[in-house]
PDB file of C-alpha atoms in Angstrom:
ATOM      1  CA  UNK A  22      -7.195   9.739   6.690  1.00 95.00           C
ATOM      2  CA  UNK A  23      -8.804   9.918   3.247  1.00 96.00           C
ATOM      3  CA  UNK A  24      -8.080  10.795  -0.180  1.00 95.00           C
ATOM      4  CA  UNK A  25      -9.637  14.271   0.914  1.00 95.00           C
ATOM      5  CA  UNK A  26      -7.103  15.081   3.050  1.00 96.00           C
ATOM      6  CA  UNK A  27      -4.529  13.668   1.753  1.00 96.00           C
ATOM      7  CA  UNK A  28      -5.506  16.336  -1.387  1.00 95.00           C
ATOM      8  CA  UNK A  29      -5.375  18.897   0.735  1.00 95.00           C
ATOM      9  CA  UNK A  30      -1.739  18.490   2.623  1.00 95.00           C
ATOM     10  CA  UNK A  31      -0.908  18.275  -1.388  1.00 93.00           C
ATOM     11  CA  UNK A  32      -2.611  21.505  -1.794  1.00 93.00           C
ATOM     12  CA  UNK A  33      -1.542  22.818   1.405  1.00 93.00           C
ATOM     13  CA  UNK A  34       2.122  22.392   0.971  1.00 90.00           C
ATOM     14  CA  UNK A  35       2.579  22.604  -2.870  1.00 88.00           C
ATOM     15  CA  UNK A  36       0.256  24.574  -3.624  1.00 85.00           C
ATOM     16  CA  UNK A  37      -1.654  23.250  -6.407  1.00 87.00           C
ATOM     17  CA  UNK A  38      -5.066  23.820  -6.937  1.00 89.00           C
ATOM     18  CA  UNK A  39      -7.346  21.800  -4.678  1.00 91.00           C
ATOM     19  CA  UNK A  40      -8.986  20.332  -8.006  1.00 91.00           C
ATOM     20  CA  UNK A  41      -5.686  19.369  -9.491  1.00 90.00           C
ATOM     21  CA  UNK A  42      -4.644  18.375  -5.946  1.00 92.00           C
ATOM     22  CA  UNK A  43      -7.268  15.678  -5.936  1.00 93.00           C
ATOM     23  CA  UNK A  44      -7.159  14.770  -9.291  1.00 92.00           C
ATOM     24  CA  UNK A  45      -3.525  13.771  -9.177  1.00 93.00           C
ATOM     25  CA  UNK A  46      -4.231  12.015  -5.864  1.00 95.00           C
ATOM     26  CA  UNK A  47      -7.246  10.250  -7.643  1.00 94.00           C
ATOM     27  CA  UNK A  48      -4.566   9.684 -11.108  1.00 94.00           C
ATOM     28  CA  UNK A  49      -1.626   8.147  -8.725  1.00 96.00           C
ATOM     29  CA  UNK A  50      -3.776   5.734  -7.120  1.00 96.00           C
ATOM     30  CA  UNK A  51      -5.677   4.746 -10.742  1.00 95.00           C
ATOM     31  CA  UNK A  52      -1.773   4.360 -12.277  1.00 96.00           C
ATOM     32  CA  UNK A  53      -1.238   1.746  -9.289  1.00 97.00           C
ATOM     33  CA  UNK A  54      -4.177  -0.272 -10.199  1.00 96.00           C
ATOM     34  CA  UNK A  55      -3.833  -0.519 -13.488  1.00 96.00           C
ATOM     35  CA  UNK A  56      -0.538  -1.538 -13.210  1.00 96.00           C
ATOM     36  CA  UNK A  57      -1.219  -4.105 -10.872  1.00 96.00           C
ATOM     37  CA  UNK A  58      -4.277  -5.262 -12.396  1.00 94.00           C
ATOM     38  CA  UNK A  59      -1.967  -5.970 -15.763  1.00 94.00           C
ATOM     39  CA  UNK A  60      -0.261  -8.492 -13.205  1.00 93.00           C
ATOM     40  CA  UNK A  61       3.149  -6.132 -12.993  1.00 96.00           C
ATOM     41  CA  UNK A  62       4.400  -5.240  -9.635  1.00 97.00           C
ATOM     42  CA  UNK A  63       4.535  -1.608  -8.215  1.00 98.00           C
ATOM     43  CA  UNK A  64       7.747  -0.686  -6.327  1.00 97.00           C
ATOM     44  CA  UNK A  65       7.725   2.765  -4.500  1.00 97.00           C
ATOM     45  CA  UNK A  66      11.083   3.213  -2.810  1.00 95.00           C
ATOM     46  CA  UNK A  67      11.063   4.255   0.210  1.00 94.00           C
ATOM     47  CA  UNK A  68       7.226   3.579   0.831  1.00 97.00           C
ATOM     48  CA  UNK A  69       7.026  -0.105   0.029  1.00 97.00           C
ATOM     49  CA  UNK A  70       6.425  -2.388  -2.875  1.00 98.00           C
ATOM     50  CA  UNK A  71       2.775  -4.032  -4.595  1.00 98.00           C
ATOM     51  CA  UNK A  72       2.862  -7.179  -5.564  1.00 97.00           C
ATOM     52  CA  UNK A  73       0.628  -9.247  -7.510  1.00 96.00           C
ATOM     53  CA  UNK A  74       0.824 -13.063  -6.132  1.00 95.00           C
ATOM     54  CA  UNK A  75      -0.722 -16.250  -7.831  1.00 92.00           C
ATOM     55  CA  UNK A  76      -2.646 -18.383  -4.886  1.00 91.00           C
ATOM     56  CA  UNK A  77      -3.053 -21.943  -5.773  1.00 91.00           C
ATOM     57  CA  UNK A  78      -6.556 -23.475  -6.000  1.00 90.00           C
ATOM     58  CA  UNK A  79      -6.602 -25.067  -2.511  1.00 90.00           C
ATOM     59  CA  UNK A  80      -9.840 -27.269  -0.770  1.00 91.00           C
ATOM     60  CA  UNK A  81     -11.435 -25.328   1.943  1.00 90.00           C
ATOM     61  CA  UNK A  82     -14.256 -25.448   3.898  1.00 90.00           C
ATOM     62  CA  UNK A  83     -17.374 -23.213   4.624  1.00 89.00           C
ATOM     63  CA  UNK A  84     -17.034 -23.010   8.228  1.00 89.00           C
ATOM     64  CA  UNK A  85     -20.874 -21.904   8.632  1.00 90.00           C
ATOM     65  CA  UNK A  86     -21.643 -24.697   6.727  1.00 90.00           C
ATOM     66  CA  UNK A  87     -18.965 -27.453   7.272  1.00 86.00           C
ATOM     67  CA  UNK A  88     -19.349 -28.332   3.844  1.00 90.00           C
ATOM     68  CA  UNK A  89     -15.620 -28.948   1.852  1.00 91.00           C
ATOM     69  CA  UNK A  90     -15.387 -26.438  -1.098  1.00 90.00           C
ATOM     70  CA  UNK A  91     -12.528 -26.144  -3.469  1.00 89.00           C
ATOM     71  CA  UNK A  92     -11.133 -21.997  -3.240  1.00 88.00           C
ATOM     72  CA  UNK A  93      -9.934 -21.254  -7.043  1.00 88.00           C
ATOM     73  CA  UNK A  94      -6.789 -20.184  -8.063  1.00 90.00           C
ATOM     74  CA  UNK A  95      -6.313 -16.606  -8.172  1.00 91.00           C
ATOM     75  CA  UNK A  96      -4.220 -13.348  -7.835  1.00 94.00           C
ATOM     76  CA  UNK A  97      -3.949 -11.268  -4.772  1.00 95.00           C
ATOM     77  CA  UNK A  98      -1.726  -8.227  -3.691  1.00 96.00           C
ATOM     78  CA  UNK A  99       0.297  -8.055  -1.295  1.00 97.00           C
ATOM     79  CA  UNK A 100       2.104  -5.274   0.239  1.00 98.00           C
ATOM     80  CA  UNK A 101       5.587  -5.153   1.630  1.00 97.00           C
ATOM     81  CA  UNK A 102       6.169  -1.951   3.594  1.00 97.00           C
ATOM     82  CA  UNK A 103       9.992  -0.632   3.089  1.00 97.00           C
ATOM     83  CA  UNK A 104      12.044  -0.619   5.745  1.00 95.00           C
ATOM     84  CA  UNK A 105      12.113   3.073   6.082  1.00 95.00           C
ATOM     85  CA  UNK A 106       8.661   3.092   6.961  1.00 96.00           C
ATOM     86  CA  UNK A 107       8.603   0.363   9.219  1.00 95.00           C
ATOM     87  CA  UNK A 108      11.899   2.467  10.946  1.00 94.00           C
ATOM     88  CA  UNK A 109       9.413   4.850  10.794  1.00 94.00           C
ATOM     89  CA  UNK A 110       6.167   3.577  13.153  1.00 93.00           C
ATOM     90  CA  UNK A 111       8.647   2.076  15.516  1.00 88.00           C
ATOM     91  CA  UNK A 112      10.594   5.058  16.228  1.00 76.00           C
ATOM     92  CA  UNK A 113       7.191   6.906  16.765  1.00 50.00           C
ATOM     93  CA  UNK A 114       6.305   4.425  19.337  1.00 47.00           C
ATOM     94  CA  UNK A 115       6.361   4.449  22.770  1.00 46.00           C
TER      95      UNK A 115
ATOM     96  CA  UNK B 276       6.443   0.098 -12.131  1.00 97.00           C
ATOM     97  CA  UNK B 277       8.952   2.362 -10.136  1.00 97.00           C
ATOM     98  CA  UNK B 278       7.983   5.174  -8.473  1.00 96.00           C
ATOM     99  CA  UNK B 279       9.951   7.149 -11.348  1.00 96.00           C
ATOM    100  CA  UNK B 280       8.074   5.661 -13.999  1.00 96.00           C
ATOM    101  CA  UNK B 281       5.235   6.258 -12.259  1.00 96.00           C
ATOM    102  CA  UNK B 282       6.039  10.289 -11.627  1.00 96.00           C
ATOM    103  CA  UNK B 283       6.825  10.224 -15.796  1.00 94.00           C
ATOM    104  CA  UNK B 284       3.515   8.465 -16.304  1.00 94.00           C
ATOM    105  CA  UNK B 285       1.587  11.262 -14.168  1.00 93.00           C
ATOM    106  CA  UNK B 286       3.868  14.221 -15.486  1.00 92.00           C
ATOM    107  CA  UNK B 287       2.996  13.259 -19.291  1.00 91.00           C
ATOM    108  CA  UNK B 288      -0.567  12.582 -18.602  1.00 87.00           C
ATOM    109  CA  UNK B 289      -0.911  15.717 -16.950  1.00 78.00           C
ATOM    110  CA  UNK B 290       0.014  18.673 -19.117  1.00 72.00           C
ATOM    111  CA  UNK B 291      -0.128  21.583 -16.515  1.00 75.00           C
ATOM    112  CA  UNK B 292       2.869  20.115 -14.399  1.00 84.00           C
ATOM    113  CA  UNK B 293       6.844  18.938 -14.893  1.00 88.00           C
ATOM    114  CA  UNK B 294       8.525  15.757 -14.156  1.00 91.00           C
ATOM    115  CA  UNK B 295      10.250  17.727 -10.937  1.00 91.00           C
ATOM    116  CA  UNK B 296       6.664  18.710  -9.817  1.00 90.00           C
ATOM    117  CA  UNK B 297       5.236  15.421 -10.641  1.00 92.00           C
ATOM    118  CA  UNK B 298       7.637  13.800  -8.317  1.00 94.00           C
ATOM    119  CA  UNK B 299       7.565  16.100  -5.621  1.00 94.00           C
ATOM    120  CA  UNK B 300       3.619  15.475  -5.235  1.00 93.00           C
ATOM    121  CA  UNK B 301       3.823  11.709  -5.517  1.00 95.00           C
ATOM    122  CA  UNK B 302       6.319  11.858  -2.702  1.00 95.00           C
ATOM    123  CA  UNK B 303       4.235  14.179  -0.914  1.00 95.00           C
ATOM    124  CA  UNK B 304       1.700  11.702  -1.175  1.00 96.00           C
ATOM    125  CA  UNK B 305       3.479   8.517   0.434  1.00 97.00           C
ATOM    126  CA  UNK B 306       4.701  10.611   3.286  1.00 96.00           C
ATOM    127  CA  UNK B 307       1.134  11.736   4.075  1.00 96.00           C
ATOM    128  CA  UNK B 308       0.300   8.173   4.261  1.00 97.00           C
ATOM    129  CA  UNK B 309       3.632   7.385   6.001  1.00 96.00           C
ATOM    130  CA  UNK B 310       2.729   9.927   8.345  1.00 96.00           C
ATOM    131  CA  UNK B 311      -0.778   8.719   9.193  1.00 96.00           C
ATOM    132  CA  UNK B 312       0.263   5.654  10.119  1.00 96.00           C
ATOM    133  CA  UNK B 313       3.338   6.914  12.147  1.00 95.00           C
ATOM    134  CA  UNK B 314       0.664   8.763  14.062  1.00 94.00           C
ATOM    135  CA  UNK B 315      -1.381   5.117  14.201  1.00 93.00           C
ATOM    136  CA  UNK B 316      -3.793   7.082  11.948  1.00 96.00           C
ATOM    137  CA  UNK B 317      -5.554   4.783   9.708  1.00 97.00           C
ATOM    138  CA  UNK B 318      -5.726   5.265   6.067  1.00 97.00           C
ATOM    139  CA  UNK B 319      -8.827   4.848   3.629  1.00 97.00           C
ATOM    140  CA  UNK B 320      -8.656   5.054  -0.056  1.00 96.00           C
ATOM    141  CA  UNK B 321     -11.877   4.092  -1.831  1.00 93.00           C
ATOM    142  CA  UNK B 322     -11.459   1.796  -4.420  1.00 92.00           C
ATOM    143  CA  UNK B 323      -8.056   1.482  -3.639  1.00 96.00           C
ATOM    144  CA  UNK B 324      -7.452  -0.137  -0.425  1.00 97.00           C
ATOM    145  CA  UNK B 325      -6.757   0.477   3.343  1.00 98.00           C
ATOM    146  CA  UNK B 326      -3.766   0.796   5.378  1.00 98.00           C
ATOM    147  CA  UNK B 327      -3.572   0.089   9.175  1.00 97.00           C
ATOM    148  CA  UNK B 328      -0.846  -0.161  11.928  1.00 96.00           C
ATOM    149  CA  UNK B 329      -0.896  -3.825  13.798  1.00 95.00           C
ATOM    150  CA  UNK B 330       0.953  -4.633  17.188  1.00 94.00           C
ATOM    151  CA  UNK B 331       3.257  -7.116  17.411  1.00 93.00           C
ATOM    152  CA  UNK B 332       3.397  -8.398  20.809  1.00 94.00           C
ATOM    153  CA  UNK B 333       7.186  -9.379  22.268  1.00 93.00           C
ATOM    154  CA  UNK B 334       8.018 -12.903  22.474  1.00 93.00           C
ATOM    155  CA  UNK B 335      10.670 -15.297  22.999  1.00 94.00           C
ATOM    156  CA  UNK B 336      12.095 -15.334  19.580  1.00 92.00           C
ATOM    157  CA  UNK B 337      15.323 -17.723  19.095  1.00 92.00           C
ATOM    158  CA  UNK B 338      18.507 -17.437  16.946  1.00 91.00           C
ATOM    159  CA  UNK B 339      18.277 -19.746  14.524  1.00 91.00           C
ATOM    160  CA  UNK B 340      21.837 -20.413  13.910  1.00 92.00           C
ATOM    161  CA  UNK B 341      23.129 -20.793  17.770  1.00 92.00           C
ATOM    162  CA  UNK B 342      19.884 -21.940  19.418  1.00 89.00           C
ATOM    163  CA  UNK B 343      19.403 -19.165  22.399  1.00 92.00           C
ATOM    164  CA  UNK B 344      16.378 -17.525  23.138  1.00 93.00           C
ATOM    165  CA  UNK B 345      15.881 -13.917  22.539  1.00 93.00           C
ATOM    166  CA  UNK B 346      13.729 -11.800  24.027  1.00 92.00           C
ATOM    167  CA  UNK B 347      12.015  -9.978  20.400  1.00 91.00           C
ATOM    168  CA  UNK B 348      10.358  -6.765  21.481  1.00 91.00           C
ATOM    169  CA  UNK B 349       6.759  -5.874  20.767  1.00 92.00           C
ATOM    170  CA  UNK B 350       6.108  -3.720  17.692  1.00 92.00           C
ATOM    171  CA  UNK B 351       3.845  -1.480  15.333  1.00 94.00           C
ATOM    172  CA  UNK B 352       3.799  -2.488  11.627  1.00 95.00           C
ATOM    173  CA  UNK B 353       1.886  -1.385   8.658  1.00 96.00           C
ATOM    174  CA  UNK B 354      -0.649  -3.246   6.622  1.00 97.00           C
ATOM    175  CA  UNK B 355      -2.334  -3.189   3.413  1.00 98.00           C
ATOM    176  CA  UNK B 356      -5.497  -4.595   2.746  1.00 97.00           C
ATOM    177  CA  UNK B 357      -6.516  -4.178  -0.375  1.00 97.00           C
ATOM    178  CA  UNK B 358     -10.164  -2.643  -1.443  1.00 96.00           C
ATOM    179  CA  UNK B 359     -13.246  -4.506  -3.491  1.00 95.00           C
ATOM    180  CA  UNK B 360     -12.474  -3.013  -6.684  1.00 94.00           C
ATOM    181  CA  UNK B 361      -8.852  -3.578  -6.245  1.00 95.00           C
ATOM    182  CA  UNK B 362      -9.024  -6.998  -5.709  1.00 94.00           C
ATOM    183  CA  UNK B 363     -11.999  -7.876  -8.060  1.00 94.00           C
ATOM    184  CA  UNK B 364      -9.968  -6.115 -11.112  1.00 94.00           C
ATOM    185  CA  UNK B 365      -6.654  -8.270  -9.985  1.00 94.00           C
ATOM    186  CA  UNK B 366      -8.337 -10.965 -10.101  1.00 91.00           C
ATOM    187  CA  UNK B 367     -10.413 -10.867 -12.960  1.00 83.00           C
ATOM    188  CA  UNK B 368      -7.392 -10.061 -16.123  1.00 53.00           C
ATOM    189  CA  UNK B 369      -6.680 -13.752 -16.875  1.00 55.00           C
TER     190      UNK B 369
END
């Protein structure tokens, strides 16, 4: 699934525009980076939350290579799927 | 970020729609996803990130307080993995 189609079950069952469909899909997602990318956390209940997580420098290695390389510090995300929607891909299991 | 400040972000930035419609297509928008992946669908959203269903496979788990194996049943679970851009703009706001 893209953001396409995801535009178009908006459109589909709202019944939006397609335009405005996709530009609200398009101005969600852009409102969850920029959030995240100021280092704050994005918690959609029911769906899951965002996180932003600091990763210690740590030594590593290239393993083409072999040679030992230090990995920076930096910031990830994570995700952390709610339990509703785990409940929901095992109870459509099977 | 909540997922009500985030409706009230995308209702004020968008004049054409309310805070009630707002909401309704930012849920509409996590259940498409939710959907997706109920369906083991896989989800793609450039410059964003992707979401995937993983398998869990059973094992012998064990209960921590009392010491007895338990038999832990396989399962589906979601995943995030974030995109390029994502990550990149994360990482880069010091």
């Amino acid at each position: 699934m893209t953001k396409a189609e995801i535009a178009k079950i908006v459109h589909d069952r709202i019944g939006l525009s397609k335009k405005e469909s996709g530009q609200i899909v398009e101005a969600v997602l852009d409102e969850i980076k920029k959030t995240l990318e100021g280092g704050e956390d994005v918690k959609l209940s029911g769906f899951g939350h965002f996180m932003v997580r600091e990763k210690h420098a740590r030594r590593g290695r290239n393993p083409k290579t072999g040679d030992d390389i230090t990995i920076a510090s930096r910031k990830v995300v994570t995700f952390r799927a709610s339990q509703l929607l785990k409940e929901k891909l095992l109870g459509e299991d099977d | 970020m909540t997922k009500s400040e985030l409706v009230e972000i995308i209702a004020d930035s968008y004049g054409e729609i309310t805070k009630r419609e707002a909401e309704v297509v930012v849920n509409e928008i996590f259940r498409a996803i939710s959907d997706a992946l109920a369906k083991g669908d896989r989800v793609e959203l450039r410059g964003f990130g992707s979401f995937a269903t993983k398998r869990r496979n059973p094992r012998i788990g064990r209960n921590p307080k009392t010491g007895e194996s338990v038999q832990v049943p396989g399962k589906v679970v979601p995943h995030f993995k974030p995109g390029k851009e994502l990550r990149e703009r994360v990482d880069q706001n010091e």
